C-alpha cells in the first residue's frame, strides 16, 4: 500500500500566495540563475548502486565457465537459461523453476516477444491476433514504455484508472466484455509511477474476470524486490496459482529482470507462465534463438548464491535509495505542503514518486524546469499516447542523482510548480 500525501489543514502557511506572481517569478529566477544541469527523468540506478554488483565483472573466467550441473556456459544451447539461476529466482518470483525461463538483459524485449508471438501464432487459447482488431488496457498513471510497445504493435490503448488496490475492477470488467480487448498491463508491486500494490483480493478478481479465452494479464514484476525499508513490504503474489484456481491457468504472463538489481545494461530478464504457455513460448522462441547469454547467468548465480543473497543485496540498494526518497518528500512537504491542489505519493518501494499539480499546470511546470536546467519526464508520459487529460501528473525519479544534486533538483522543481500555479491563478 502507498501513502498519498495531500494538502491538509495542519500545514502552516509559509506565506505563499498563489496570486503573488512576482514572488513566484523571483524564486524561479533565483534558481534559474544558478545555471545547473540536473536530471530526474528516468528511474536509473545510481553509480553507487551499480557498484554493489561490481563482482559480476570478474567472477567468471575461462577456467571457471562451467555451471554447477556441468554446462559449459561458453557454448550454444540451453534455451530456458541456466538452471541454477532459475532456481534462485523461482522462489522470489513464485514461479516453478520449470516454468521460469532466464533470457537476455531486457524484460521489455520479452514483453515484445509475447505480444508478437500472439500476433503471429495461434496460442493455446485462441487464434493469432494479427488481422484482428486489438486493444490493450493501460492502468493510469502507468509506465510509458508499456504503452509505447503496445502502440507500436497496433494495439489500441485504453486507459483504466487505478485506486489503492490496483486497476479499478468495474472499469476493467466493462472493457473485457469487448472481444478486441486482448490484455492488460499490470505492475503488481510498487507500480510505476504511483507505488500502488495490487491487493490479493484485486488479483483474485482480475484472475476470475469474465473475458475472452485469450485475454492476458501482462504481469510486470519490475519492482517486486525493490523495498525501501523493512516495514510495509509488498508481498510477491502467487498470481499463477490464483489464475489456476480461477480456472484461467493461461491468463497471466509474468516478467521480471535484474536490470535495477545488478547491472542495468547487463542484467538477466525472466519470463514465467503456466506449463502449457511456456511450452508454446519455447516452440515460438526456438526458431529465433540458440540460447541466451549463459555466462551472464552464471555470473549472477555465483554472485547471489541463493535467494537470501538476493534479499541481502536488495537491502543494500534500499540503504542507498531510502534517503533520496526521504529528502524528496521532505522538500515537497516543506515547500508545497500549503499549495492547494498539490499532492504526492509516498511509496514503500520502487523507483518513483508521483507528483500531482493543479489541473492544467503539469506541462508548464516541466517546461519551466527544462528552462532552469532540471530535466523531468514529459508531462503526459504516464498516460496512453502521452495525453494526460487533466495535465496534472508528473513522475519523479529520485534514484540516479547524488543526494546533493537531487536536493537542488527538487528545490528547482518546487520553484517551477509554484510559478506555474501562480501564473494560472493570475489569469
Short mmCIF file of C-alpha atoms in Angstrom, two decimals, residues 79-338:
data_model
loop_
_atom_site.label_atom_id
_atom_site.label_comp_id
_atom_site.label_asym_id
_atom_site.label_seq_id
_atom_site.Cartn_x
_atom_site.Cartn_y
_atom_site.Cartn_z
CA UNK A 79 17.06 -22.15 -24.38
CA UNK A 80 15.45 -21.99 -20.94
CA UNK A 81 18.50 -20.38 -19.37
CA UNK A 82 20.85 -21.60 -16.66
CA UNK A 83 19.07 -23.85 -14.18
CA UNK A 84 20.90 -22.68 -11.06
CA UNK A 85 19.90 -19.06 -11.67
CA UNK A 86 16.31 -20.00 -12.42
CA UNK A 87 16.22 -21.93 -9.13
CA UNK A 88 17.32 -18.83 -7.20
CA UNK A 89 14.60 -16.62 -8.67
CA UNK A 90 11.90 -19.26 -8.68
CA UNK A 91 11.06 -18.78 -5.02
CA UNK A 92 11.48 -15.00 -5.21
CA UNK A 93 9.05 -14.64 -8.12
CA UNK A 94 6.81 -17.54 -7.06
CA UNK A 95 7.11 -19.37 -10.35
CA UNK A 96 8.19 -23.05 -10.52
CA UNK A 97 11.69 -23.42 -11.92
CA UNK A 98 10.49 -25.43 -14.92
CA UNK A 99 8.07 -22.63 -15.77
CA UNK A 100 10.56 -19.78 -15.32
CA UNK A 101 12.96 -19.05 -18.18
CA UNK A 102 16.02 -16.80 -17.89
CA UNK A 103 16.84 -14.89 -21.06
CA UNK A 104 18.68 -11.71 -22.10
CA UNK A 105 19.04 -8.45 -20.24
CA UNK A 106 15.67 -6.84 -21.02
CA UNK A 107 12.23 -7.81 -19.75
CA UNK A 108 10.78 -5.30 -22.23
CA UNK A 109 12.14 -7.49 -25.03
CA UNK A 110 10.31 -10.47 -23.52
CA UNK A 111 7.08 -8.46 -23.39
CA UNK A 112 7.58 -7.57 -27.03
CA UNK A 113 8.18 -11.24 -27.86
CA UNK A 114 4.97 -12.32 -26.16
CA UNK A 115 2.84 -9.75 -27.95
CA UNK A 116 4.48 -10.55 -31.29
CA UNK A 117 4.15 -14.31 -30.79
CA UNK A 118 0.45 -13.83 -30.05
CA UNK A 119 0.14 -11.71 -33.16
CA UNK A 120 1.81 -14.30 -35.38
CA UNK A 121 0.91 -17.68 -33.90
CA UNK A 122 -2.21 -19.45 -32.72
CA UNK A 123 -1.94 -19.87 -28.95
CA UNK A 124 -3.40 -22.49 -26.61
CA UNK A 125 -6.32 -20.12 -26.02
CA UNK A 126 -7.06 -18.60 -29.41
CA UNK A 127 -6.06 -17.77 -32.94
CA UNK A 128 -3.28 -15.37 -33.93
CA UNK A 129 -4.15 -11.75 -33.24
CA UNK A 130 -2.74 -10.36 -36.50
CA UNK A 131 -5.56 -9.21 -38.74
CA UNK A 132 -7.87 -8.80 -35.77
CA UNK A 133 -8.84 -5.51 -34.23
CA UNK A 134 -6.97 -5.46 -30.92
CA UNK A 135 -6.82 -3.31 -27.82
CA UNK A 136 -4.97 -3.41 -24.51
CA UNK A 137 -5.92 -1.92 -21.14
CA UNK A 138 -3.47 0.56 -19.66
CA UNK A 139 -3.76 1.44 -15.95
CA UNK A 140 -3.05 5.13 -15.39
CA UNK A 141 -0.89 6.70 -14.24
CA UNK A 142 1.32 3.99 -15.72
CA UNK A 143 4.52 3.03 -17.50
CA UNK A 144 5.18 4.82 -20.78
CA UNK A 145 7.30 2.01 -22.25
CA UNK A 146 4.43 -0.45 -21.83
CA UNK A 147 2.17 1.93 -23.69
CA UNK A 148 4.67 2.68 -26.44
CA UNK A 149 5.40 -1.00 -27.05
CA UNK A 150 1.73 -1.91 -27.45
CA UNK A 151 1.06 1.10 -29.64
CA UNK A 152 3.97 0.17 -31.93
CA UNK A 153 2.35 -3.24 -32.49
CA UNK A 154 -1.00 -1.82 -33.49
CA UNK A 155 -2.94 -2.10 -30.23
CA UNK A 156 -5.50 0.49 -29.28
CA UNK A 157 -4.53 1.85 -25.86
CA UNK A 158 -7.43 2.10 -23.40
CA UNK A 159 -6.79 3.88 -20.08
CA UNK A 160 -8.28 2.48 -16.88
CA UNK A 161 -7.98 4.20 -13.54
CA UNK A 162 -6.03 2.95 -10.53
CA UNK A 163 -7.11 3.01 -6.91
CA UNK A 164 -5.16 1.92 -3.83
CA UNK A 165 -5.69 -1.79 -4.64
CA UNK A 166 -4.83 -1.76 -8.33
CA UNK A 167 -6.73 -1.26 -11.61
CA UNK A 168 -10.33 -0.27 -10.91
CA UNK A 169 -12.24 -3.51 -11.36
CA UNK A 170 -15.52 -2.03 -12.58
CA UNK A 171 -13.76 -0.28 -15.46
CA UNK A 172 -11.73 -3.36 -16.38
CA UNK A 173 -14.84 -5.55 -16.30
CA UNK A 174 -16.69 -3.20 -18.63
CA UNK A 175 -13.90 -3.26 -21.21
CA UNK A 176 -13.29 -7.02 -21.08
CA UNK A 177 -16.78 -7.51 -22.48
CA UNK A 178 -15.22 -6.44 -25.78
CA UNK A 179 -13.73 -9.24 -27.89
CA UNK A 180 -10.95 -6.98 -29.17
CA UNK A 181 -9.54 -6.36 -25.67
CA UNK A 182 -6.67 -8.84 -25.60
CA UNK A 183 -4.94 -7.99 -22.34
CA UNK A 184 -3.94 -5.54 -19.65
CA UNK A 185 -0.64 -4.27 -18.33
CA UNK A 186 -0.20 -4.77 -14.59
CA UNK A 187 2.73 -3.69 -12.39
CA UNK A 188 1.63 -5.51 -9.22
CA UNK A 189 4.20 -4.22 -6.73
CA UNK A 190 5.29 -0.59 -6.25
CA UNK A 191 3.77 0.28 -9.61
CA UNK A 192 5.36 2.81 -11.92
CA UNK A 193 4.82 5.63 -11.04
CA UNK A 194 2.35 5.65 -8.12
CA UNK A 195 3.79 2.91 -5.90
CA UNK A 196 0.40 1.17 -5.64
CA UNK A 197 0.44 -2.54 -4.77
CA UNK A 198 -2.20 -4.82 -6.24
CA UNK A 199 -4.06 -6.39 -3.33
CA UNK A 200 -4.61 -10.17 -3.15
CA UNK A 201 -8.35 -9.54 -3.44
CA UNK A 202 -7.93 -7.45 -6.59
CA UNK A 203 -5.57 -10.01 -8.10
CA UNK A 204 -8.14 -12.75 -7.48
CA UNK A 205 -10.85 -10.64 -9.08
CA UNK A 206 -8.70 -9.98 -12.16
CA UNK A 207 -7.98 -13.70 -12.46
CA UNK A 208 -11.67 -14.56 -12.27
CA UNK A 209 -12.87 -11.74 -14.52
CA UNK A 210 -15.07 -12.81 -17.46
CA UNK A 211 -13.13 -12.14 -20.65
CA UNK A 212 -12.26 -13.72 -23.97
CA UNK A 213 -10.29 -17.00 -23.60
CA UNK A 214 -7.13 -15.36 -24.95
CA UNK A 215 -7.23 -12.33 -22.62
CA UNK A 216 -3.83 -11.92 -20.93
CA UNK A 217 -2.57 -10.21 -17.81
CA UNK A 218 0.91 -8.87 -18.63
CA UNK A 219 2.23 -9.04 -15.07
CA UNK A 220 5.42 -6.96 -14.84
CA UNK A 221 7.21 -7.66 -11.56
CA UNK A 222 9.78 -4.95 -12.34
CA UNK A 223 9.89 -3.63 -8.75
CA UNK A 224 8.73 -6.66 -6.75
CA UNK A 225 12.01 -6.93 -4.81
CA UNK A 226 12.67 -3.19 -4.54
CA UNK A 227 11.59 -2.42 -0.98
CA UNK A 228 12.67 0.88 0.59
CA UNK A 229 12.65 -0.39 4.16
CA UNK A 230 11.85 -3.24 6.49
CA UNK A 231 8.24 -2.21 7.07
CA UNK A 232 5.22 -2.44 4.78
CA UNK A 233 6.96 -4.61 2.21
CA UNK A 234 4.69 -5.67 -0.63
CA UNK A 235 4.45 -9.47 -0.92
CA UNK A 236 5.05 -11.16 -4.26
CA UNK A 237 1.66 -12.55 -5.20
CA UNK A 238 1.42 -16.13 -6.48
CA UNK A 239 -0.59 -14.99 -9.46
CA UNK A 240 -0.01 -18.28 -11.30
CA UNK A 241 -1.82 -20.20 -8.58
CA UNK A 242 -4.51 -17.52 -8.33
CA UNK A 243 -5.23 -17.84 -12.06
CA UNK A 244 -5.16 -21.65 -11.84
CA UNK A 245 -7.72 -21.65 -9.04
CA UNK A 246 -9.86 -19.21 -11.00
CA UNK A 247 -9.99 -21.65 -13.90
CA UNK A 248 -7.85 -19.46 -16.14
CA UNK A 249 -4.37 -21.02 -15.78
CA UNK A 250 -3.06 -19.50 -19.02
CA UNK A 251 -4.25 -15.95 -18.34
CA UNK A 252 -1.02 -14.48 -16.95
CA UNK A 253 2.45 -13.84 -18.34
CA UNK A 254 4.97 -12.90 -15.62
CA UNK A 255 8.02 -10.74 -16.33
CA UNK A 256 10.95 -9.60 -14.20
CA UNK A 257 14.59 -8.67 -14.53
CA UNK A 258 17.70 -7.79 -12.56
CA UNK A 259 18.17 -4.55 -14.52
CA UNK A 260 17.75 -2.42 -11.39
CA UNK A 261 19.21 -5.11 -9.15
CA UNK A 262 22.65 -5.65 -10.70
CA UNK A 263 23.95 -4.01 -13.88
CA UNK A 264 21.19 -2.10 -15.62
CA UNK A 265 22.60 -2.73 -19.09
CA UNK A 266 23.71 -6.29 -18.43
CA UNK A 267 21.15 -7.91 -16.18
CA UNK A 268 19.02 -11.00 -16.70
CA UNK A 269 15.34 -11.00 -17.66
CA UNK A 270 12.84 -13.68 -16.65
CA UNK A 271 9.54 -14.87 -18.06
CA UNK A 272 7.11 -17.30 -16.48
CA UNK A 273 3.61 -18.67 -17.02
CA UNK A 274 1.64 -21.91 -16.97
CA UNK A 275 3.31 -25.07 -18.21
CA UNK A 276 1.19 -25.02 -21.36
CA UNK A 277 2.03 -21.39 -22.08
CA UNK A 278 5.75 -21.97 -21.55
CA UNK A 279 5.76 -24.93 -23.94
CA UNK A 280 4.08 -22.70 -26.52
CA UNK A 281 6.56 -19.90 -25.83
CA UNK A 282 9.53 -22.25 -26.29
CA UNK A 283 8.10 -23.52 -29.57
CA UNK A 284 7.77 -19.94 -30.81
CA UNK A 285 11.19 -18.96 -29.46
CA UNK A 286 13.28 -21.86 -30.72
CA UNK A 287 13.45 -20.76 -34.39
CA UNK A 288 14.73 -17.34 -33.27
CA UNK A 289 17.40 -18.26 -30.70
CA UNK A 290 20.08 -20.87 -29.97
CA UNK A 291 20.13 -19.84 -26.33
CA UNK A 292 20.68 -16.79 -24.10
CA UNK A 293 23.91 -15.49 -22.56
CA UNK A 294 24.59 -18.26 -20.05
CA UNK A 295 27.91 -16.73 -18.98
CA UNK A 296 25.95 -13.77 -17.66
CA UNK A 297 23.52 -16.18 -16.00
CA UNK A 298 26.46 -17.90 -14.31
CA UNK A 299 27.87 -14.56 -13.14
CA UNK A 300 24.57 -13.77 -11.47
CA UNK A 301 24.12 -17.22 -9.93
CA UNK A 302 27.59 -17.08 -8.37
CA UNK A 303 27.12 -13.51 -7.20
CA UNK A 304 23.81 -14.13 -5.42
CA UNK A 305 24.42 -17.79 -4.42
CA UNK A 306 20.80 -18.17 -3.26
CA UNK A 307 17.55 -16.30 -2.70
CA UNK A 308 18.77 -14.91 0.62
CA UNK A 309 21.73 -13.45 -1.23
CA UNK A 310 19.31 -11.54 -3.45
CA UNK A 311 17.41 -10.27 -0.42
CA UNK A 312 20.60 -9.08 1.27
CA UNK A 313 21.66 -7.35 -1.92
CA UNK A 314 18.32 -5.54 -2.10
CA UNK A 315 18.78 -4.29 1.44
CA UNK A 316 21.99 -2.62 0.28
CA UNK A 317 20.04 -0.95 -2.52
CA UNK A 318 17.42 0.26 -0.05
CA UNK A 319 20.09 1.84 2.14
CA UNK A 320 21.12 3.99 -0.83
CA UNK A 321 17.63 4.76 -2.15
CA UNK A 322 15.66 5.42 1.01
CA UNK A 323 17.48 8.67 1.95
CA UNK A 324 16.81 10.02 -1.55
CA UNK A 325 13.09 9.39 -1.25
CA UNK A 326 13.08 10.89 2.22
CA UNK A 327 14.80 14.12 1.18
CA UNK A 328 12.47 14.47 -1.83
CA UNK A 329 9.40 14.05 0.35
CA UNK A 330 10.82 16.45 2.97
CA UNK A 331 11.33 19.24 0.44
CA UNK A 332 7.92 18.70 -1.15
CA UNK A 333 6.25 18.78 2.25
CA UNK A 334 8.16 21.87 3.35
CA UNK A 335 7.68 23.93 0.20
CA UNK A 336 4.48 22.65 -1.41
CA UNK A 337 2.50 21.44 1.57
CA UNK A 338 0.41 24.61 1.68
#
